[in-house]
Coordinates of C-alpha atoms in Angstrom, one line a residue:
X439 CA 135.6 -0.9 88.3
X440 CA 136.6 0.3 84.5
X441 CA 132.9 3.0 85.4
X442 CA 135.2 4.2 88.7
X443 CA 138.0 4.7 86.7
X444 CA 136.4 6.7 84.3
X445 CA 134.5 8.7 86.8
X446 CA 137.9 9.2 88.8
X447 CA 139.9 10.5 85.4
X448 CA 136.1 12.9 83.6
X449 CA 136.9 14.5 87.9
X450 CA 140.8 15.0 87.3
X451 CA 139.9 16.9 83.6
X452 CA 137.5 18.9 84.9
X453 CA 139.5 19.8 87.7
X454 CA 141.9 20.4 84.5
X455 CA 140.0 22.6 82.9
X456 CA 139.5 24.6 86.3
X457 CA 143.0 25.1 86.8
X458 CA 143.6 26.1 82.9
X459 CA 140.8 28.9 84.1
X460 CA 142.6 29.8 87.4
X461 CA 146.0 29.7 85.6
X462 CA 144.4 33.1 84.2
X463 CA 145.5 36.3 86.1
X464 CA 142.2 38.1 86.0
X465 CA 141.1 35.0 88.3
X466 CA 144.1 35.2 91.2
X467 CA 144.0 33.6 94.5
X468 CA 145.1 36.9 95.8
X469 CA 143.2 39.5 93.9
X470 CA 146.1 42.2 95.2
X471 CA 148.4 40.9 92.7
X472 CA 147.2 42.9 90.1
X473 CA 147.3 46.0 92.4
X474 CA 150.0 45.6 93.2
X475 CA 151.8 45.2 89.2
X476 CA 149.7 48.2 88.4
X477 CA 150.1 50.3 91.4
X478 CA 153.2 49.0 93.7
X479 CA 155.4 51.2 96.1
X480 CA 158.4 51.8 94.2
X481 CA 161.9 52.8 95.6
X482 CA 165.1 53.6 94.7
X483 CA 168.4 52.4 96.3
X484 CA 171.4 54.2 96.4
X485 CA 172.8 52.1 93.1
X486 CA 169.9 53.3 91.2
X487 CA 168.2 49.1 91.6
X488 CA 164.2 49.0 92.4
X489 CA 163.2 48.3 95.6
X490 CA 159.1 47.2 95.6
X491 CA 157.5 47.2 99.3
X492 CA 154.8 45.4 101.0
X493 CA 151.9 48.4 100.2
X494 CA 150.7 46.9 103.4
X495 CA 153.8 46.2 105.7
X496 CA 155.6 48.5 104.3
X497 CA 158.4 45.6 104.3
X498 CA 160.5 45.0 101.4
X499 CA 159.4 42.1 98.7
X500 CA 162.7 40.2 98.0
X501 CA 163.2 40.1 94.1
X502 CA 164.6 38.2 91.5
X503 CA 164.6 37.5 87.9
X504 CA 162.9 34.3 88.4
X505 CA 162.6 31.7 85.5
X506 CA 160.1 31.1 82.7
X507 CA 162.0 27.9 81.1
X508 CA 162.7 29.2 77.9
X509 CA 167.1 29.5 79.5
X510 CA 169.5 32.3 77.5
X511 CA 170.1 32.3 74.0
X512 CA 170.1 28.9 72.5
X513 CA 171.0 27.4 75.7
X514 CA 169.7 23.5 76.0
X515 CA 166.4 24.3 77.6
X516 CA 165.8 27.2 74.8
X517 CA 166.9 24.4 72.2
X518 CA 164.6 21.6 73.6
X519 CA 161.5 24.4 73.9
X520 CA 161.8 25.1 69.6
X521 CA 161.9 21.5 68.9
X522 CA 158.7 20.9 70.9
X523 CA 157.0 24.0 70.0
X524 CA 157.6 23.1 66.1
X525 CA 157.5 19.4 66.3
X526 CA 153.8 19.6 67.7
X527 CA 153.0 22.9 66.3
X528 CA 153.9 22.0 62.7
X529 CA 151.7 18.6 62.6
X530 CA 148.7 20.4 64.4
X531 CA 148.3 23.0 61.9
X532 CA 148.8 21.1 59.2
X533 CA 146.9 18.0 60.1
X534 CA 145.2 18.5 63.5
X535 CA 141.8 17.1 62.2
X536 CA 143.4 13.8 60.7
X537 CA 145.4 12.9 64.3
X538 CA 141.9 11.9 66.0
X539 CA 143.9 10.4 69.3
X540 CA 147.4 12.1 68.6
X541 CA 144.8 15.7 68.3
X542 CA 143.5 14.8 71.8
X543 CA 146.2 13.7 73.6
X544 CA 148.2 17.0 72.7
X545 CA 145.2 19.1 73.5
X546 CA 145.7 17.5 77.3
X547 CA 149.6 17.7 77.1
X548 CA 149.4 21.4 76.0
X549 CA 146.4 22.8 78.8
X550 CA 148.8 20.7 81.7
X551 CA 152.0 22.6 79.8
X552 CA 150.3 25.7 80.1
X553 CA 148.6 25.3 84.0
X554 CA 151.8 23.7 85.7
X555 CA 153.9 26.1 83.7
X556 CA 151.9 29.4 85.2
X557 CA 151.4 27.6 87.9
X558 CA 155.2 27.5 88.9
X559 CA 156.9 30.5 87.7
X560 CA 153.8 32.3 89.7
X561 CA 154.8 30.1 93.1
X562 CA 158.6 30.5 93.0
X563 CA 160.5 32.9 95.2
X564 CA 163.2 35.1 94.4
X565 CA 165.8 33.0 93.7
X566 CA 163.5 30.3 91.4
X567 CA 164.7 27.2 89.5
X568 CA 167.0 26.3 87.0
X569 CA 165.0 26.6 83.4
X570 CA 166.2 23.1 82.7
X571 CA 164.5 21.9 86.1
X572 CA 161.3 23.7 84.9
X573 CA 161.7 22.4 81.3
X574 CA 161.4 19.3 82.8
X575 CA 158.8 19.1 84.8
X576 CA 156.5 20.9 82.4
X577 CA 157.2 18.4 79.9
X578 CA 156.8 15.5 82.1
X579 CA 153.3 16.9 83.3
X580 CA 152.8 17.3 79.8
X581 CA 153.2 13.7 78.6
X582 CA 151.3 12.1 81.5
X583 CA 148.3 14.8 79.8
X584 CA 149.1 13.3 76.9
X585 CA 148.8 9.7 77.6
X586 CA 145.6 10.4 79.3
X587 CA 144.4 12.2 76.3
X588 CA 144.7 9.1 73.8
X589 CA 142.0 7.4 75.7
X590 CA 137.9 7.6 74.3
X591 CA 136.8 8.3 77.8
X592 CA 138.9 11.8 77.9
X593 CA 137.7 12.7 74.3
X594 CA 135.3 15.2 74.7
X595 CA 137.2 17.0 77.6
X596 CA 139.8 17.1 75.5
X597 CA 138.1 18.7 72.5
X598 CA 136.9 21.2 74.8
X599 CA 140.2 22.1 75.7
X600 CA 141.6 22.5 72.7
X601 CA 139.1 25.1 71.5
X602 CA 139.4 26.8 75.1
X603 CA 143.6 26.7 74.3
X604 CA 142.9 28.1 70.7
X605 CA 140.4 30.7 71.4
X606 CA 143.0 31.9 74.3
X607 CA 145.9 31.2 71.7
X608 CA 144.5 33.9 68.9
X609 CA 143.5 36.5 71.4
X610 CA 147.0 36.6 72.7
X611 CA 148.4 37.4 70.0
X612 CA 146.6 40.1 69.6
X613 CA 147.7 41.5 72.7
X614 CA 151.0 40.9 72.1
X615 CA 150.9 43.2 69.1
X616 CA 151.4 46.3 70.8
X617 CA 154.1 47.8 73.1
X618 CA 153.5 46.7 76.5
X619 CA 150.7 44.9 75.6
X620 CA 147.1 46.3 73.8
X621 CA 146.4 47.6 77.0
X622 CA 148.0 49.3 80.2
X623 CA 145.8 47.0 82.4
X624 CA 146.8 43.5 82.8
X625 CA 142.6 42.7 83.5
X626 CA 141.7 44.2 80.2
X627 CA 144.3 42.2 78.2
X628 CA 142.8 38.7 79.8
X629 CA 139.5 39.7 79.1
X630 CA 140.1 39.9 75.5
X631 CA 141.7 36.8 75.5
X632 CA 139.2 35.2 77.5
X633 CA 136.5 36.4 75.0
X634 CA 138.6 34.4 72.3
X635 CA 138.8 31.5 74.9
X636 CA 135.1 31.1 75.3
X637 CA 134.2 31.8 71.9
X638 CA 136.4 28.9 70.6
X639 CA 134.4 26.7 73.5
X640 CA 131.3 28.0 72.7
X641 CA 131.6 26.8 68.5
X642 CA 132.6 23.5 69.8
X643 CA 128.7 23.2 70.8
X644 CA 127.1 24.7 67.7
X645 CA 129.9 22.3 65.0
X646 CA 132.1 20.5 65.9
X647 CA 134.0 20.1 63.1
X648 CA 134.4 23.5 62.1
X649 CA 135.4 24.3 66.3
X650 CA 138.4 21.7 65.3
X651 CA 139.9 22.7 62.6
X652 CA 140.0 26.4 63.6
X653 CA 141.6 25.1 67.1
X654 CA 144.1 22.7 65.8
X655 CA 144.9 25.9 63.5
X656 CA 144.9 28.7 66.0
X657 CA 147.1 26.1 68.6
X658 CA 149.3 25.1 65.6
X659 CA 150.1 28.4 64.1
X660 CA 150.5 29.6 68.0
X661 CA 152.8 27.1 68.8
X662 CA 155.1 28.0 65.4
X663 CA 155.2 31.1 65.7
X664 CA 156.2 31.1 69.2
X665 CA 159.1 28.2 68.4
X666 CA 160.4 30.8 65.3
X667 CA 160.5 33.6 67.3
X668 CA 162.6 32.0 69.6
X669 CA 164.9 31.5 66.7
X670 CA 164.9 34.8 65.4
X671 CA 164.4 36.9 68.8
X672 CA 164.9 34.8 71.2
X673 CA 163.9 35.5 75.3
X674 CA 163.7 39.0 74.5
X675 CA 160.0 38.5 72.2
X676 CA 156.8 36.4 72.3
X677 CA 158.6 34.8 75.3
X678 CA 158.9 37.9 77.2
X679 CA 155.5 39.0 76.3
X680 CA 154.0 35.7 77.7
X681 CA 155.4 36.0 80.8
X682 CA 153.8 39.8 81.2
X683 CA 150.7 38.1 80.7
X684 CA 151.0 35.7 82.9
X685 CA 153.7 36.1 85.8
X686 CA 152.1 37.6 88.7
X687 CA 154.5 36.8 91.3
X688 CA 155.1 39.1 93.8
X689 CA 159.1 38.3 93.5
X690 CA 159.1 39.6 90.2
X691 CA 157.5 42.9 90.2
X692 CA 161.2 44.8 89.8
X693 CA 162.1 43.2 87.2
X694 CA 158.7 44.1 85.1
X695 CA 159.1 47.5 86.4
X696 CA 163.0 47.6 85.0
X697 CA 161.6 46.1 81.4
X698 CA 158.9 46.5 79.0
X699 CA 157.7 44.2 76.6
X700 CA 158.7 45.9 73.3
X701 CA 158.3 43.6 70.3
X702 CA 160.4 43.6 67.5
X703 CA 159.6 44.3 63.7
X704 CA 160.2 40.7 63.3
X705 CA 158.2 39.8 65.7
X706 CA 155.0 41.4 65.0
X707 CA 155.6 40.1 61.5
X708 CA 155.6 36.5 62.8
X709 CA 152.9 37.7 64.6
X710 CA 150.6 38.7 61.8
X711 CA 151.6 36.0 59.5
X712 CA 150.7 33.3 62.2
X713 CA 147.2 35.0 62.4
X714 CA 146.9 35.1 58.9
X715 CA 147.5 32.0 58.2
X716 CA 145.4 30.4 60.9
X717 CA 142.0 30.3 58.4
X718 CA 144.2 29.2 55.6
X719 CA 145.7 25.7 57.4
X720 CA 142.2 25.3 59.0
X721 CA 140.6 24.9 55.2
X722 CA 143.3 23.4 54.0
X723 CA 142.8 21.0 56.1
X724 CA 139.1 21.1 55.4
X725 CA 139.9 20.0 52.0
X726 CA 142.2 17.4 52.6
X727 CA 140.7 15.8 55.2
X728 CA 137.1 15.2 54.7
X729 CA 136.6 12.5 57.3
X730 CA 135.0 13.2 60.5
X731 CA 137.7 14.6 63.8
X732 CA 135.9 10.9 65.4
X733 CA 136.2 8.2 63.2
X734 CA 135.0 5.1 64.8
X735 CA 133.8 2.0 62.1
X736 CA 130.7 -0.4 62.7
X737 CA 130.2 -2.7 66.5
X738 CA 132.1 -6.0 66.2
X739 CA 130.8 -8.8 65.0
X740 CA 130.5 -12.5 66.8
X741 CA 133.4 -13.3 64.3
X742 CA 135.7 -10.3 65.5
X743 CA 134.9 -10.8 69.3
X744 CA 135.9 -14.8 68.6
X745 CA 132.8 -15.8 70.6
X746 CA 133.2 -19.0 68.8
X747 CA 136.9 -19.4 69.8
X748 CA 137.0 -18.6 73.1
X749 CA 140.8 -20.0 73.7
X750 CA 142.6 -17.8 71.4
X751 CA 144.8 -15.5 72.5
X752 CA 144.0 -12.2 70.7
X753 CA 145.7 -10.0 73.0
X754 CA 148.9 -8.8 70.4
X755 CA 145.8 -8.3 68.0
X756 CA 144.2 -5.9 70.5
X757 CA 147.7 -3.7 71.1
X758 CA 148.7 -3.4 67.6
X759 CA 145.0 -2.4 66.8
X760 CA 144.9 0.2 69.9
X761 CA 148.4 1.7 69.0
X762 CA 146.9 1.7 64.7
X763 CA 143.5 3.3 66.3
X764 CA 145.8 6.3 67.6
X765 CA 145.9 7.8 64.2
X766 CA 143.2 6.1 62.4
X767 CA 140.0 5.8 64.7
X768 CA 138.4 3.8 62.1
X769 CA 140.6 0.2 62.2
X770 CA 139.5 0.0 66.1
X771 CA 135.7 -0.6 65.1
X772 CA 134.9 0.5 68.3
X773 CA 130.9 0.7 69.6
X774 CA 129.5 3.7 69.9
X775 CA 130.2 6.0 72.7
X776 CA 127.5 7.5 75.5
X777 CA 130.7 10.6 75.1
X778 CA 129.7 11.0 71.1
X779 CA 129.5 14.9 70.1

C-alpha cells in the first residue's frame, strides 16, 4: 500500500513539474496567443477605448482588467502577498540549505503558487475574480504543496524544482530590467529565462550542494525583492512586469496594449541588488552551514525499534521526532533512501 501511495504522489510531481513547464507562455495550449499579443487587430472606439478583434472572426474579444492577486495599494490581499513573499523569502536566502524539510516543502508550495497562479489569471474572462478570492486559492494550493513537500518520498522532485524555480527566478529578472521587457517578443524573453531554468536543473545533476544553495538564493532574493517592491512601487513594478510575462489571456490584450511595463529607478535598483546579492547569501550560507542539504543519521538499532518491548507505545515518540526531523534531518535516524542524490 505505502509503495502505491508513493507511486500515486512521484505521478502527481511530475505531473507538477509538467504543468510548471506549460505554465510557460512559449509552451501555450493555443500557440495563437502569442500572435495575437504581438500582432492583434486593434480598433478604436469613438471614446478613444481599444477594441481587439477575433483576427479570425473578425468578432470582438470582450476585455477587462482581469486580476493578478496582488489587489490596489496596500489593500489586504497586497498586504497578505509582502508578508508571504518576505516571510519565506527572508529565511530561504538566508538559511535555505539548513531547512532540509522546511527547503523542500516550500520548493513544492512555491512551483503550485506559481502554476495555479498562471494557470488562473490565464483562464479568467473579462470580468475575473476578486484578488482576495485568487489570494486564496493560490495560497491554499500552496500549502497542500507544501505539506506534500515535507515528506522523504517527494525529496528529490522537490530539489529539482527548486533549481527549475531559481534558474527561472534569476533569468526574470533580467528581463525585467528593461522597458517593456529585454525584448519586443514575448518568445525571446521565455527562452532566456528558460535557459536559466534548465541550467539551475542541469547543476542539480553535476552537485548537489552547490545546485542548493544557489537556488535557495536565487528563490530567496526573488521572493524579497518582489515583496519590497511591492512596498516601495507597488502594482505598478515587478508585479506588473510578471504579469507581461506571463498573462496570455485573450481578455486582456487591451489593457497590455493601453500599458507598458516601465520600471522605476527604484525598481531596477531592487532589481540589481537582489541579483547581486544572490552569490553572496548562497556562500554565506556555504560557510555557515557546512552540513549536507540531506541529513539523515545511522539505521536504527534493535534498541530504538524496541524489538525487545514490543508493548510500548512509542507513537508521541515518533510525532515529536517527525515534526524535530523537519528542520534537523539528522534526529530522525532514518535508513537510507533508494531517492538518495
Amino acid at each position: 500500500m505505502t509503495a502505491v501511495v508513493r507511486l500515486l504522489v512521484s505521478w502527481w510531481l511530475l505531473s507538477l513539474i509538467s504543468a510548471l513547464v506549460s505554465a510557460i507562455p512559449i509552451f501555450p495550449a493555443a500557440p495563437h496567443i502569442l500572435a495575437r499579443k504581438t500582432d492583434p487587430v486593434i480598433s478604436h472606439s469613438a471614446n478613444g477605448s481599444v477594441i481587439i478583434l477575433d483576427p479570425s472572426t473578425q468578432q470582438t474579444i470582450p476585455q477587462g482588467p482581469g486580476t493578478d492577486g496582488s489587489g490596489l495599494g496596500f489593500s489586504l490581499p497586497a498586504i497578505v502577498w509582502i508578508v508571504f513573499l518576505l516571510a519565506i523569502g527572508a529565511p530561504l536566502a538566508l538559511a535555505g540549505i539548513r531547512g532540509w524539510r522546511c527547503t523542500t516543502g516550500v520548493a513544492i508550495g512555491l512551483a503550485v503558487i506559481v502554476c495555479s497562479w498562471a494557470a488562473i489569471i490565464n483562464s479568467v474572462n473579462q470580468v475575473g475574480i476578486s484578488d482576495i478570492l485568487l489570494t486564496l486559492i493560490v495560497l491554499a494550493l500552496g500549502f497542500l504543496g507544501l505539506v506534500v513537500g515535507v515528506f522523504e518520498f517527494s525529496r528529490v522532485i522537490a530539489m529539482t524544482l527548486l533549481c527549475l524555480i531559481g534558474g527561472l527566478s534569476f533569468g526574470m529578472r533580467i528581463t525585467l530590467l528593461k522597458t517593456n521587457l529585454l525584448f519586443s517578443s514575448l518568445g525571446l524573453n521565455w527562452l532566456i529565462i528558460v535557459v536559466f531554468g534548465v541550467a539551475g536543473g542541469l547543476l542539480l545533476i553535476w552537485t548537489n550542494r552547490i545546485a542548493m544553495l544557489i537556488a535557495c538564493a536565487n528563490a530567496g532574493t526573488f521572493l524579497m525583492s518582489l515583496g519590497v517592491d511591492l512596498i516601495f512601487n507597488k502594482q505598478s513594478g515587478l508585479s506588473f512586469g510578471l504579469r507581461s510575462l506571463f498573462d496570455s489571456n485573450d481578455n486582456h490584450l487591451a489593457y497590455f496594449i493601453e500599458r507598458t511595463y516601465r520600471p522605476t529607478l527604484s525598481t531596477i535598483i531592487i532589481l540589481i541588488a537582489s541579483l547581486v546579492l544572490t552569490p553572496a547569501f548562497a556562500f554565506a550560507q556555504h560557510l555557515l552551514f557546512k552540513q549536507p542539504f540531506t541529513r539523515r543519521g545511522p539505521p536504527l538499532s534493535d534498541d530504538d525499534l524496541c524489538l525487545n518491548y514490543p508493548t510500548e507505545d512509542l507513537s508521541a515518540n515518533r510525532a515529536t521526532a517527525f515534526f524535530s526531523g523537519i528542520w534537523d534531518g539528522a534526529k530522525l535516524k532514518m535508513s537510507t533512501s533508494r531517492f538518495s542524490v
